[in-house]
mmCIF file of C-alpha atoms in Angstrom:
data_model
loop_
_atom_site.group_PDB
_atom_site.id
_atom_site.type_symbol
_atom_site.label_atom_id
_atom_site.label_comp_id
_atom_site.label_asym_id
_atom_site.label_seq_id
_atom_site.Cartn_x
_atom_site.Cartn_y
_atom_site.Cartn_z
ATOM 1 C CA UNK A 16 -3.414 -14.842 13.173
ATOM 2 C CA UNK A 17 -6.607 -15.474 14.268
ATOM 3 C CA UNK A 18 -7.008 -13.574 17.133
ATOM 4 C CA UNK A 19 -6.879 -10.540 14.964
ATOM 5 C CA UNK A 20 -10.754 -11.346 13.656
ATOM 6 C CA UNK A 21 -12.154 -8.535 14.480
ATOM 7 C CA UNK A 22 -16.149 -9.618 13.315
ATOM 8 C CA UNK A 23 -16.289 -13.578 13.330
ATOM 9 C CA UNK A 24 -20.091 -13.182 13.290
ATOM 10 C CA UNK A 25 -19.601 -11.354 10.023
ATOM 11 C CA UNK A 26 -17.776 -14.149 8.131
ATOM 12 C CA UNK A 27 -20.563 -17.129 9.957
ATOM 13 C CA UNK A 28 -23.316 -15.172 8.154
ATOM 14 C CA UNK A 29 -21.692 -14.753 4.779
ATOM 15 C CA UNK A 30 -19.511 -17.632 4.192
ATOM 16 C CA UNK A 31 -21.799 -19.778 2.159
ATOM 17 C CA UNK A 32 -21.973 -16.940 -0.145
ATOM 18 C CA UNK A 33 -18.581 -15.205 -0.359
ATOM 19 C CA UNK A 34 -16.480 -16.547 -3.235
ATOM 20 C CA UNK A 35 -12.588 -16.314 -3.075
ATOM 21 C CA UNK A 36 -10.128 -17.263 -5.762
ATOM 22 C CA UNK A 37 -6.771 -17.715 -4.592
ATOM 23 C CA UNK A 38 -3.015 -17.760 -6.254
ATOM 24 C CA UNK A 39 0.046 -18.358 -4.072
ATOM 25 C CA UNK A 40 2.064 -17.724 -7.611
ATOM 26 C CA UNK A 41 4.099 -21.139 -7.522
ATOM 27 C CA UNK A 42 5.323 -19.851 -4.170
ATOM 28 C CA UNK A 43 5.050 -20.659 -0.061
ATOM 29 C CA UNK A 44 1.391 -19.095 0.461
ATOM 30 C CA UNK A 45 -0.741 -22.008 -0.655
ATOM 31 C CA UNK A 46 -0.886 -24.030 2.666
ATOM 32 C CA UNK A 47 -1.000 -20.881 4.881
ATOM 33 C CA UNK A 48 -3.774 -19.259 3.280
ATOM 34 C CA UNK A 49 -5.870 -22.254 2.466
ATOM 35 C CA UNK A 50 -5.634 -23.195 6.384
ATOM 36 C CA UNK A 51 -6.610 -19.870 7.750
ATOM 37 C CA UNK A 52 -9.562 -19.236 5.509
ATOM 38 C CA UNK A 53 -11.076 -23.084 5.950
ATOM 39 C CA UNK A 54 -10.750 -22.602 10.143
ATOM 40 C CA UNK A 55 -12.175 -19.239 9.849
ATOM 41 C CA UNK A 56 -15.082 -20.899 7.922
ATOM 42 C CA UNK A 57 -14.632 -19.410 4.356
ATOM 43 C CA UNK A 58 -16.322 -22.177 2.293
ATOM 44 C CA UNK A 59 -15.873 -20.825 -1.293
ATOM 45 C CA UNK A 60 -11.886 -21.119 -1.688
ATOM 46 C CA UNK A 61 -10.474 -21.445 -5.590
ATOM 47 C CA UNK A 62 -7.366 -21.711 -6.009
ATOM 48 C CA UNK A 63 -5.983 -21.921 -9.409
ATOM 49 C CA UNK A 64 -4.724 -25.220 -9.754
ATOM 50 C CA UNK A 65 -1.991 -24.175 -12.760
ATOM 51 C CA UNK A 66 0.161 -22.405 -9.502
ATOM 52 C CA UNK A 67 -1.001 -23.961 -6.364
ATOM 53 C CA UNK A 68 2.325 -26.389 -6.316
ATOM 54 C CA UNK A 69 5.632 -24.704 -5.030
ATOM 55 C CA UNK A 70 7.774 -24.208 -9.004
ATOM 56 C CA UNK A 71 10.906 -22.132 -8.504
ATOM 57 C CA UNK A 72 11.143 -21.929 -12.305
ATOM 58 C CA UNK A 73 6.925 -20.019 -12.527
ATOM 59 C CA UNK A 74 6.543 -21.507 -15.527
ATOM 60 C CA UNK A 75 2.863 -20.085 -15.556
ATOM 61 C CA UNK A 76 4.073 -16.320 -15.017
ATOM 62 C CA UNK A 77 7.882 -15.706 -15.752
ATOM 63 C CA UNK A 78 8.048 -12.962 -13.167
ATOM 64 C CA UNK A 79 5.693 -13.771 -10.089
ATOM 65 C CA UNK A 80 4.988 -10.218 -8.869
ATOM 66 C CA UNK A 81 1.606 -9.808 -7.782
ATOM 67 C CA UNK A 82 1.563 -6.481 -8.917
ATOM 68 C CA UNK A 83 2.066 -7.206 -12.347
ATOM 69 C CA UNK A 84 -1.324 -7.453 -14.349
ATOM 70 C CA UNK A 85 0.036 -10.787 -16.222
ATOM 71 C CA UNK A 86 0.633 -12.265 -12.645
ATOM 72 C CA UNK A 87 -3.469 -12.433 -12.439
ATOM 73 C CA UNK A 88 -4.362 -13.850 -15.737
ATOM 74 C CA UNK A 89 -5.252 -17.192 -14.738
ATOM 75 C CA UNK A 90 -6.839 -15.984 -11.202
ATOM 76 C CA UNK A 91 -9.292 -13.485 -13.372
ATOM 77 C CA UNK A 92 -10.337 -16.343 -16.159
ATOM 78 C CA UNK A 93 -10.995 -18.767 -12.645
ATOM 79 C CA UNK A 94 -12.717 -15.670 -10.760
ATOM 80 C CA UNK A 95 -14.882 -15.170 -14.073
ATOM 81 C CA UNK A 96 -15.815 -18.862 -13.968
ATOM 82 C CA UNK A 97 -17.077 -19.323 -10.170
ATOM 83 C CA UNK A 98 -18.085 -15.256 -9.741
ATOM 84 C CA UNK A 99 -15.543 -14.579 -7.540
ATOM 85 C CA UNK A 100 -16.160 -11.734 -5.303
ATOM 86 C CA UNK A 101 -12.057 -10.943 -5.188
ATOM 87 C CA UNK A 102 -9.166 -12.192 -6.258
ATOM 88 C CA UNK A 103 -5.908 -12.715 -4.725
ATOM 89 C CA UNK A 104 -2.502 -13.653 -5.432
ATOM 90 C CA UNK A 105 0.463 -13.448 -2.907
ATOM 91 C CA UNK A 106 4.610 -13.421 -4.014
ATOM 92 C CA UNK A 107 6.542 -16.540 -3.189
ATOM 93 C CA UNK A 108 7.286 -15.693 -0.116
ATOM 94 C CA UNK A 109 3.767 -14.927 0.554
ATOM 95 C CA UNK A 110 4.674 -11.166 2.294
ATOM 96 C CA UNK A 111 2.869 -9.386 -0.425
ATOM 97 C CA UNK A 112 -0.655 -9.549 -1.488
ATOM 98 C CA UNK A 113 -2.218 -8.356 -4.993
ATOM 99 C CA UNK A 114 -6.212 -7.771 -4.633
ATOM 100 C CA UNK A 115 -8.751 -7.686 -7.611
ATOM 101 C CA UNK A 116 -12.360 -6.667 -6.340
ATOM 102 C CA UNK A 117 -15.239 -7.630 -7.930
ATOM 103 C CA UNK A 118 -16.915 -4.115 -9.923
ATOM 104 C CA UNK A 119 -20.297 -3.482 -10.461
ATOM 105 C CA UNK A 120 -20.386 -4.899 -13.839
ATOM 106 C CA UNK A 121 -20.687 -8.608 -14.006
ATOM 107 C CA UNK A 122 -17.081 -10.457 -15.131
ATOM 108 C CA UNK A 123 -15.739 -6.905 -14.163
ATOM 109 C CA UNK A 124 -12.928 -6.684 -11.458
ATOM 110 C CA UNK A 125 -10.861 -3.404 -9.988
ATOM 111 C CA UNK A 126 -7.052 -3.691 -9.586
ATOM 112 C CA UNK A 127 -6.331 -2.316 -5.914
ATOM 113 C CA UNK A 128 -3.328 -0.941 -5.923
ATOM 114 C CA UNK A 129 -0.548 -1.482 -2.549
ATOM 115 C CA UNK A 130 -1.894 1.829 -1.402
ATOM 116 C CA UNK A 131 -5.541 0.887 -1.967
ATOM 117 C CA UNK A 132 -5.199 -1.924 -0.462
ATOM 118 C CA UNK A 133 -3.072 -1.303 2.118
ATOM 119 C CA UNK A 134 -5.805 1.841 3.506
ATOM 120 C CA UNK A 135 -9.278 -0.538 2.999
ATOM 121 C CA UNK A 136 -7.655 -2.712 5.554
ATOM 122 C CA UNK A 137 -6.379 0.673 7.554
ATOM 123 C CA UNK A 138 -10.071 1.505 7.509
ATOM 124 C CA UNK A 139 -11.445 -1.725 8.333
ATOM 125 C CA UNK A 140 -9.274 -2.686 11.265
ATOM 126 C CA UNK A 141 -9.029 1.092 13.062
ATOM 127 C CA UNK A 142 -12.728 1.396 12.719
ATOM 128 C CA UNK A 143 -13.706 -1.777 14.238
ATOM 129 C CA UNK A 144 -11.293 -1.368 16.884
ATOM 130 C CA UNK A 145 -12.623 1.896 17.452
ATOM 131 C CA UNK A 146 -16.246 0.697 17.220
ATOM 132 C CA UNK A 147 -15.302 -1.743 19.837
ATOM 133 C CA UNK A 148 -13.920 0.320 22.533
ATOM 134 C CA UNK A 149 -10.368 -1.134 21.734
ATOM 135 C CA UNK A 150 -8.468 1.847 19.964
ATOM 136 C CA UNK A 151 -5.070 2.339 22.084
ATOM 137 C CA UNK A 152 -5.263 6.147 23.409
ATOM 138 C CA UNK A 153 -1.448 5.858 22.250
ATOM 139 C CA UNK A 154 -2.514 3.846 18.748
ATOM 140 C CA UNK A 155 0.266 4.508 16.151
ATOM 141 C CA UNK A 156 -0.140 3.787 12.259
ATOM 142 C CA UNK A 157 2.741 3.628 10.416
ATOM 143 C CA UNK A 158 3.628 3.830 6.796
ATOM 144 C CA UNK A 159 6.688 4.237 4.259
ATOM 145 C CA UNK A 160 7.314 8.161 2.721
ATOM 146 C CA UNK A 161 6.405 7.153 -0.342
ATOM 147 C CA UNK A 162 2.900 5.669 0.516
ATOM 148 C CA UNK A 163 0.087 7.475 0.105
ATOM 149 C CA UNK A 164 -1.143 10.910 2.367
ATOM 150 C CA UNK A 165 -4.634 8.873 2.202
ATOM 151 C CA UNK A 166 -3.039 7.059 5.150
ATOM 152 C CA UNK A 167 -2.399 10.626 6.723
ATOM 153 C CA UNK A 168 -6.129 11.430 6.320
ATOM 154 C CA UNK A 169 -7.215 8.282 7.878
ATOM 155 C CA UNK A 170 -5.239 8.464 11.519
ATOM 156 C CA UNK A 171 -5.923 11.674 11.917
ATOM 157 C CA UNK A 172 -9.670 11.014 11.336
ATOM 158 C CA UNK A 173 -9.770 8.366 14.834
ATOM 159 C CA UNK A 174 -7.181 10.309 15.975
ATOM 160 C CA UNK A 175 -4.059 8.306 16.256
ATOM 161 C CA UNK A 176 -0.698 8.955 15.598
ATOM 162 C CA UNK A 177 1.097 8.608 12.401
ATOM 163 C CA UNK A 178 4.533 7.795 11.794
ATOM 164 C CA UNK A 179 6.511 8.087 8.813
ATOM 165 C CA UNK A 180 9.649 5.720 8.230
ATOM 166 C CA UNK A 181 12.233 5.262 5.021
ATOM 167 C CA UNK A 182 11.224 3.127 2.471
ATOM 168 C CA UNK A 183 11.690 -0.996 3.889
ATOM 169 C CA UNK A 184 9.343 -2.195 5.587
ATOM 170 C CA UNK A 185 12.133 -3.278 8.619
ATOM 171 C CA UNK A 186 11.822 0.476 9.817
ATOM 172 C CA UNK A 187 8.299 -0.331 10.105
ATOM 173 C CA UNK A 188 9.597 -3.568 12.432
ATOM 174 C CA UNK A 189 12.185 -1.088 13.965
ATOM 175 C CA UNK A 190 9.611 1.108 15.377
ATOM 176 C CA UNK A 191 7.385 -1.246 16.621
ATOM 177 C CA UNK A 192 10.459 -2.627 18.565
ATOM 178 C CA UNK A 193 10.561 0.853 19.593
ATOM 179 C CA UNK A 194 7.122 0.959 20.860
ATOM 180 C CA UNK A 195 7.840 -2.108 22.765
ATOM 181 C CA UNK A 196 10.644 -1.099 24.608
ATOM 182 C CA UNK A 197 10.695 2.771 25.461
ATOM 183 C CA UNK A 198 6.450 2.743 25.447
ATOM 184 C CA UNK A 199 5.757 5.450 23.321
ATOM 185 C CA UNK A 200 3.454 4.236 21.399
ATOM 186 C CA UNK A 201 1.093 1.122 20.409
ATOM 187 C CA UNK A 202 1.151 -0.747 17.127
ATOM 188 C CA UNK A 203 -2.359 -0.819 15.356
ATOM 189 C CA UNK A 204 -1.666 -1.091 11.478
ATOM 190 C CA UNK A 205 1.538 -0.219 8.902
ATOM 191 C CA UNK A 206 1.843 -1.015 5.405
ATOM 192 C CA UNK A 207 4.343 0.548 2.752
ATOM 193 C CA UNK A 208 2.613 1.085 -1.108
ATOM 194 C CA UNK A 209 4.804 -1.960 -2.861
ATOM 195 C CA UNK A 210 1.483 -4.353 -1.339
ATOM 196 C CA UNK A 211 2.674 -4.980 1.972
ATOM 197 C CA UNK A 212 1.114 -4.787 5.531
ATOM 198 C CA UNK A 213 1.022 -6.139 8.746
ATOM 199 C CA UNK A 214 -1.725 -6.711 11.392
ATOM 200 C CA UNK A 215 -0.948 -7.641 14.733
ATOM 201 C CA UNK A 216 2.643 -7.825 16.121
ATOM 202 C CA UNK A 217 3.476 -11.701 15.788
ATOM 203 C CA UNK A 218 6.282 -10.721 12.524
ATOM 204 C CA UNK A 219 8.506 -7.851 12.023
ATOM 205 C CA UNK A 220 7.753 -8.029 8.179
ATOM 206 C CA UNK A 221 4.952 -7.306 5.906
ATOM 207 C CA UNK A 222 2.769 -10.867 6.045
ATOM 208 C CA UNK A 223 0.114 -11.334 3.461
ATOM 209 C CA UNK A 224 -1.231 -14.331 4.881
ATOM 210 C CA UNK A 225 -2.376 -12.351 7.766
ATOM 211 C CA UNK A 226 -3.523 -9.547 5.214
ATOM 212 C CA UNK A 227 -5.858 -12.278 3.121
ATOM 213 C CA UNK A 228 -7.377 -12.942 6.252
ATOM 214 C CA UNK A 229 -7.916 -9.606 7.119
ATOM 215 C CA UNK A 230 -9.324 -8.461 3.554
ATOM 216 C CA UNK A 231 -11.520 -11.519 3.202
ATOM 217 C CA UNK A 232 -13.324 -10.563 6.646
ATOM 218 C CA UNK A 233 -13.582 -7.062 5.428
ATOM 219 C CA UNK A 234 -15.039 -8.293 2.340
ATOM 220 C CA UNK A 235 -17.249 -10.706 4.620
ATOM 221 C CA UNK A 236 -18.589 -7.912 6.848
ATOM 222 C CA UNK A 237 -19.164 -5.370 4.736
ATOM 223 C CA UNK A 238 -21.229 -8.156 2.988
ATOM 224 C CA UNK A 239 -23.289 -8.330 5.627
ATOM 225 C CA UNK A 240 -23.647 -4.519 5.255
ATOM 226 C CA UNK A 241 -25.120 -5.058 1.618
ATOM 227 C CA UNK A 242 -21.594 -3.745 0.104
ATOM 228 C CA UNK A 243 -18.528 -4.632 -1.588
ATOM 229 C CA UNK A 244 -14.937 -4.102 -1.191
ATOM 230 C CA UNK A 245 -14.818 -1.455 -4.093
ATOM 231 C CA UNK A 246 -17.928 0.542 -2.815
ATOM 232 C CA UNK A 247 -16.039 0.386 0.737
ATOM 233 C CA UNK A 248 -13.279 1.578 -1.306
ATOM 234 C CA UNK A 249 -15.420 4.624 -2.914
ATOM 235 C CA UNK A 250 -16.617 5.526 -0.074
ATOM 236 C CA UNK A 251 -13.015 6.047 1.761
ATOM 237 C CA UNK A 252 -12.368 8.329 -0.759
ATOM 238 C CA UNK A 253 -15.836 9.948 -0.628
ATOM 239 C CA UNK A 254 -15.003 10.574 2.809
ATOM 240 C CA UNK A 255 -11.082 11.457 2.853
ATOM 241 C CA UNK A 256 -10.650 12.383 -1.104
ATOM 242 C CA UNK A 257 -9.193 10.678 -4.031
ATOM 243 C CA UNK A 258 -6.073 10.261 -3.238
ATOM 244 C CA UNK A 259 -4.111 8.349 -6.716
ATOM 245 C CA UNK A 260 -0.428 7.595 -6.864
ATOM 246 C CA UNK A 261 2.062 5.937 -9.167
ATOM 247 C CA UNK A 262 5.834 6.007 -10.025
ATOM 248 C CA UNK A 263 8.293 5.084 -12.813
ATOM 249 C CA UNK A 264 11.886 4.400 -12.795
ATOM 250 C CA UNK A 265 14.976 5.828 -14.541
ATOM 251 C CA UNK A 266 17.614 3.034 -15.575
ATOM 252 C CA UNK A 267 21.685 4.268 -15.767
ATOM 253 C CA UNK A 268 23.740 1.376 -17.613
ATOM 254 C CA UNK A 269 27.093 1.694 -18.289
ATOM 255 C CA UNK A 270 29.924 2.338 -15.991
ATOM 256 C CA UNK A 271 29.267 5.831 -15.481
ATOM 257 C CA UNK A 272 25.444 5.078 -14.761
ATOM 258 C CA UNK A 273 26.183 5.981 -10.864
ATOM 259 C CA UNK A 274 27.921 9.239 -11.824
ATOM 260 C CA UNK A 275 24.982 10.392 -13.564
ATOM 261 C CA UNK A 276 22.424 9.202 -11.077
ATOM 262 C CA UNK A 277 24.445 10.909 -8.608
ATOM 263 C CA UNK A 278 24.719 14.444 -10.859
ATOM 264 C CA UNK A 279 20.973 14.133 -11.242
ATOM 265 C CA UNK A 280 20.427 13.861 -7.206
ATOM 266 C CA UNK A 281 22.888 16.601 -6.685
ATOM 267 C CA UNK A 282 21.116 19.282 -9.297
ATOM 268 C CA UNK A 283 17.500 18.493 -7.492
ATOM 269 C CA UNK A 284 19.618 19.457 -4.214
ATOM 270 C CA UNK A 285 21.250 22.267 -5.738
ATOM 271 C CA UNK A 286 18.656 23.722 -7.906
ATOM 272 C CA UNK A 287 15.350 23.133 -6.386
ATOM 273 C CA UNK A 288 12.523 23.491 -8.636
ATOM 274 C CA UNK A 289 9.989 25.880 -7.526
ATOM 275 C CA UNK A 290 7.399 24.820 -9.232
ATOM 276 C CA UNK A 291 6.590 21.448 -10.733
ATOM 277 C CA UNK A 292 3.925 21.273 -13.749
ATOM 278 C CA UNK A 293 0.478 22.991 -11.808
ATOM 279 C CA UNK A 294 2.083 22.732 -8.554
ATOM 280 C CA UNK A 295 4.179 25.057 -6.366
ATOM 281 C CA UNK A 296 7.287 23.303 -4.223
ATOM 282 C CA UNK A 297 6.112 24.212 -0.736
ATOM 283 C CA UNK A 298 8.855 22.154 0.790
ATOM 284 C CA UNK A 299 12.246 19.922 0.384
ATOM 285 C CA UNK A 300 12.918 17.317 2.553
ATOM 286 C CA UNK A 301 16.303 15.670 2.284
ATOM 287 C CA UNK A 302 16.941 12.732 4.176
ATOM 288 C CA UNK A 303 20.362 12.425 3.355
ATOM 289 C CA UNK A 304 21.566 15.947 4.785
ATOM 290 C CA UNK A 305 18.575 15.059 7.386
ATOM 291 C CA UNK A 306 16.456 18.524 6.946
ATOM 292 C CA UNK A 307 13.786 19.558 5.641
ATOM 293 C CA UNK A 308 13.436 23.295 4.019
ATOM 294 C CA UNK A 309 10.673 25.591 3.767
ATOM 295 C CA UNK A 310 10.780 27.495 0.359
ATOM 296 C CA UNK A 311 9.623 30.290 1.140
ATOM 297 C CA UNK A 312 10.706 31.060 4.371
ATOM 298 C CA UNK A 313 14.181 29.233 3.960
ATOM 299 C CA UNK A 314 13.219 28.096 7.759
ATOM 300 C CA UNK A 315 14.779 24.245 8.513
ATOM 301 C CA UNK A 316 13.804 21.357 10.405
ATOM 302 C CA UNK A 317 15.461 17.972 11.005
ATOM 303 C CA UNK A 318 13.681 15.122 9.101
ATOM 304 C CA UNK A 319 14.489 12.770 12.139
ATOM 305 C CA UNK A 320 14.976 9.872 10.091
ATOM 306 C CA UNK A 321 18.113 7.980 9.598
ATOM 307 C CA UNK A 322 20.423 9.578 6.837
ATOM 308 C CA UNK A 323 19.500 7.928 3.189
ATOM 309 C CA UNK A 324 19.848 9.296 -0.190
ATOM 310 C CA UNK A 325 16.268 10.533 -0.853
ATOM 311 C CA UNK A 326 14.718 13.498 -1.897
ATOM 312 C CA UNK A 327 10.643 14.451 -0.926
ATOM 313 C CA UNK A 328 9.088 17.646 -2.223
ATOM 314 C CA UNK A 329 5.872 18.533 -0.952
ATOM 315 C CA UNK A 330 4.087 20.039 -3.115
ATOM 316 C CA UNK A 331 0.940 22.318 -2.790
ATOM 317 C CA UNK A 332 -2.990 21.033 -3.098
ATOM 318 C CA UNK A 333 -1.770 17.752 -1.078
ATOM 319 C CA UNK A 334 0.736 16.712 -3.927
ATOM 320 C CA UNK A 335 4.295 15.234 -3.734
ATOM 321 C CA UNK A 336 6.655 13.680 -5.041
ATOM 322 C CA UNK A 337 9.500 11.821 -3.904
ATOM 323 C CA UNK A 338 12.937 10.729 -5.802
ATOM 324 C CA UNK A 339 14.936 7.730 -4.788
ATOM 325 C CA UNK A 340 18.237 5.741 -6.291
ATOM 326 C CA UNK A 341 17.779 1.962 -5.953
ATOM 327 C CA UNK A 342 20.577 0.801 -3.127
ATOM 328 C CA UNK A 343 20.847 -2.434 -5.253
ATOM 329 C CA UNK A 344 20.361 -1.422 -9.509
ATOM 330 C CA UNK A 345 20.940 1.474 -11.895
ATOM 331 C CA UNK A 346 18.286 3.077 -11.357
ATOM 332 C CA UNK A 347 16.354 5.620 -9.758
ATOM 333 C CA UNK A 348 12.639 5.812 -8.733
ATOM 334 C CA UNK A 349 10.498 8.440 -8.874
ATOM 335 C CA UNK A 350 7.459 8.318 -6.818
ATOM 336 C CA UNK A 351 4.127 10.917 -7.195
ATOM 337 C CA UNK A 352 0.834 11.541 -5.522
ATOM 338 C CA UNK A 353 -1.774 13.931 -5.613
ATOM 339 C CA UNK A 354 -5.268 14.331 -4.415
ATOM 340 C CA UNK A 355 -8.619 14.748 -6.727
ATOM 341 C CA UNK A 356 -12.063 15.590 -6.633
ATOM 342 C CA UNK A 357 -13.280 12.419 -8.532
ATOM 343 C CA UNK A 358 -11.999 8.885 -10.385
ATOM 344 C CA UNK A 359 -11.472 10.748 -13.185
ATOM 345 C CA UNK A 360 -10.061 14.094 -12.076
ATOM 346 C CA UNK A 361 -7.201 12.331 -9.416
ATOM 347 C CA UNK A 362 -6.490 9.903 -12.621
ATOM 348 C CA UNK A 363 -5.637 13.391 -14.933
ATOM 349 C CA UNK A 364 -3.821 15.623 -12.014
ATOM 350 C CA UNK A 365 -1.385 12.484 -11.903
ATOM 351 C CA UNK A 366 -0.949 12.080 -15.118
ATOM 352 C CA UNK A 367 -0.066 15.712 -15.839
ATOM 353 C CA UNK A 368 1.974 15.640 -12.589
ATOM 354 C CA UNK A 369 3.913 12.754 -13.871
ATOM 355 C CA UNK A 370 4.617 14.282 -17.048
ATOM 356 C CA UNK A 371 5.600 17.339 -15.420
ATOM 357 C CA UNK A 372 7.972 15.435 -13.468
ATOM 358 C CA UNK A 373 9.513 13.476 -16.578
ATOM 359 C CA UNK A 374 10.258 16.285 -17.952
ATOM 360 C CA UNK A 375 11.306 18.580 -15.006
#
């Protein structure tokens, strides 16, 4: 892991001053993380001692999902304590990281979401690679379909190749195999929005021990810059747009609960909305039938994916949304994303977009 430091002399200058607090969530990240952040140098390392020890049961949490807001309770009252520039807490199997970053506002901290997350560290790694002379000519950055176009924005800016794979991150794994074999293409950076990434090519999963690393040198070097992680995060979206995202989820009980999910796929196939709340349905992509449809024109193209029940429109003004039965529950998820002019304006277009789609 640590021959992906991209700025050592970054973290040597800050890390009497950087403060991390650190949850592994009862789970396997404890040793890990705590190893890779003391031989990097990282000197300020909290880890809240209620979850630090391995507890199948979570007593602390009930449900140890670092995305969940009750998951950080005890990291937040610790980071509040020392003045913890961010906060982090992996799963239990330590492949998915949840970030707070310290706001502007002392005892203040900003919830990153997977997508957040996931395109500071895009940002961070591509440019410092880039800075350095090291960005592959054939540099590929891959994310899920239901991640955020932010990512889009962002590999197009340094000029590398995106790639778009179902929802999992093993297609991200399957195309770096891919890469590897047939050489078209190298790995740089991949993440999916449900807080997973990988850097570097020693897994073929999402690692968040790798990504703590990686975010605690970010936060370390742009330190040294006389930033933070959420003004590095402002100005992405200064520079690309404010991209916001979010989804809910439809549950089916009963025995005909897969019947109905099934109708409900079938009408969006068979009666395409043309227009969703503000926005106009430019185009359909269905993975299952593999093509993707141009409204207006009626033109098609293959999605060149692997067949899977899931329905993208793509909306215009950069907004989308994406509809997708859970292989394993009752349920189906609904994914959206748009992209604002502000905090405040991305935060209503989704909201109405969302609406719009609840009741579409």
């Amino acid at each position: 892991l640590k021959t992906q430091v991209k700025n050592p002399d970054a973290i040597k200058e800050v890390q009497k001053d950087i403060k991390i607090v650190y949850t592994p969530l009862h789970g396997t990240g404890n040793i890990p993380v705590r190893r890779v952040l003391n031989e990097l140098g990282f000197e300020n390392v909290y880890v809240v001692k209620e979850q630090e020890l391995p507890d199948g049961d979570f007593p602390t949490v009930g449900y140890p999902n670092p995305e969940s807001a009750k998951a950080f309770e005890l990291a937040v009252k610790l980071g509040n304590e020392v003045g913890a520039d961010l906060l982090l807490a992996t799963d239990p199997d330590a492949d998915r990281l949840g970030v707070y970053v310290k706001g502007s506002k002392p005892g203040t901290y900003h919830i990153l979401t997977g997508n957040m997350s996931g395109c500071l560290l895009a940002e961070y790694e591509i440019s410092q690679l880039k800075e350095k002379g090291q960005l592959p000519s054939d540099g590929a950055f891959i994310k899920s379909i239901v991640s955020t176009n932010l990512a889009n924005d962002i590999a197009k800016y340094y000029n590398i190749n995106l790639f778009e794979v179902l929802t999992g991150f093993k297609y991200i794994g399957e195309k770096m195999l891919d890469f590897e074999v047939n050489h078209t293409g190298t790995y740089v950076f991949g993440f999916e929005e449900s807080y997973g990434c990988l850097i570097g090519t020693h897994a073929r999963d999402k690692d968040a021990v790798v990504a703590v690393m990686a975010l605690c040198e970010a936060a370390a070097y742009y330190k040294t810059q006389g930033i933070t992680l959420w003004d590095q995060m402002l100005n992405i979206y200064n520079k690309y747009g404010y991209y916001k995202e979010d989804l809910f989820t439809m549950t089916f009980k009963g025995a005909d609960g897969a019947k109905k999910m099934q109708d409900m796929m079938d009408a969006y196939r068979k009666n395409t909305p043309k227009q969703v709340g503000a926005y106009k349905v430019l185009r359909l992509r269905d993975y299952k039938n593999d093509v993707i449809t141009d409204l207006a024109t009626g033109e098609t193209t293959p999605t060149g994916l692997p067949k899977s029940n899931v329905l993208y429109f793509e909306l215009e003004n950069d907004a989308w949304f994406c509809v997708r039965p859970s292989g394993t529950e009752p349920k189906i998820k609904f994914y959206a994303g748009i992209k604002g002019t502000s905090l405040e304006d991305s935060a209503k277009k989704l909201d109405e977009l969302m609406e719009a789609i609840r009741n579409a």
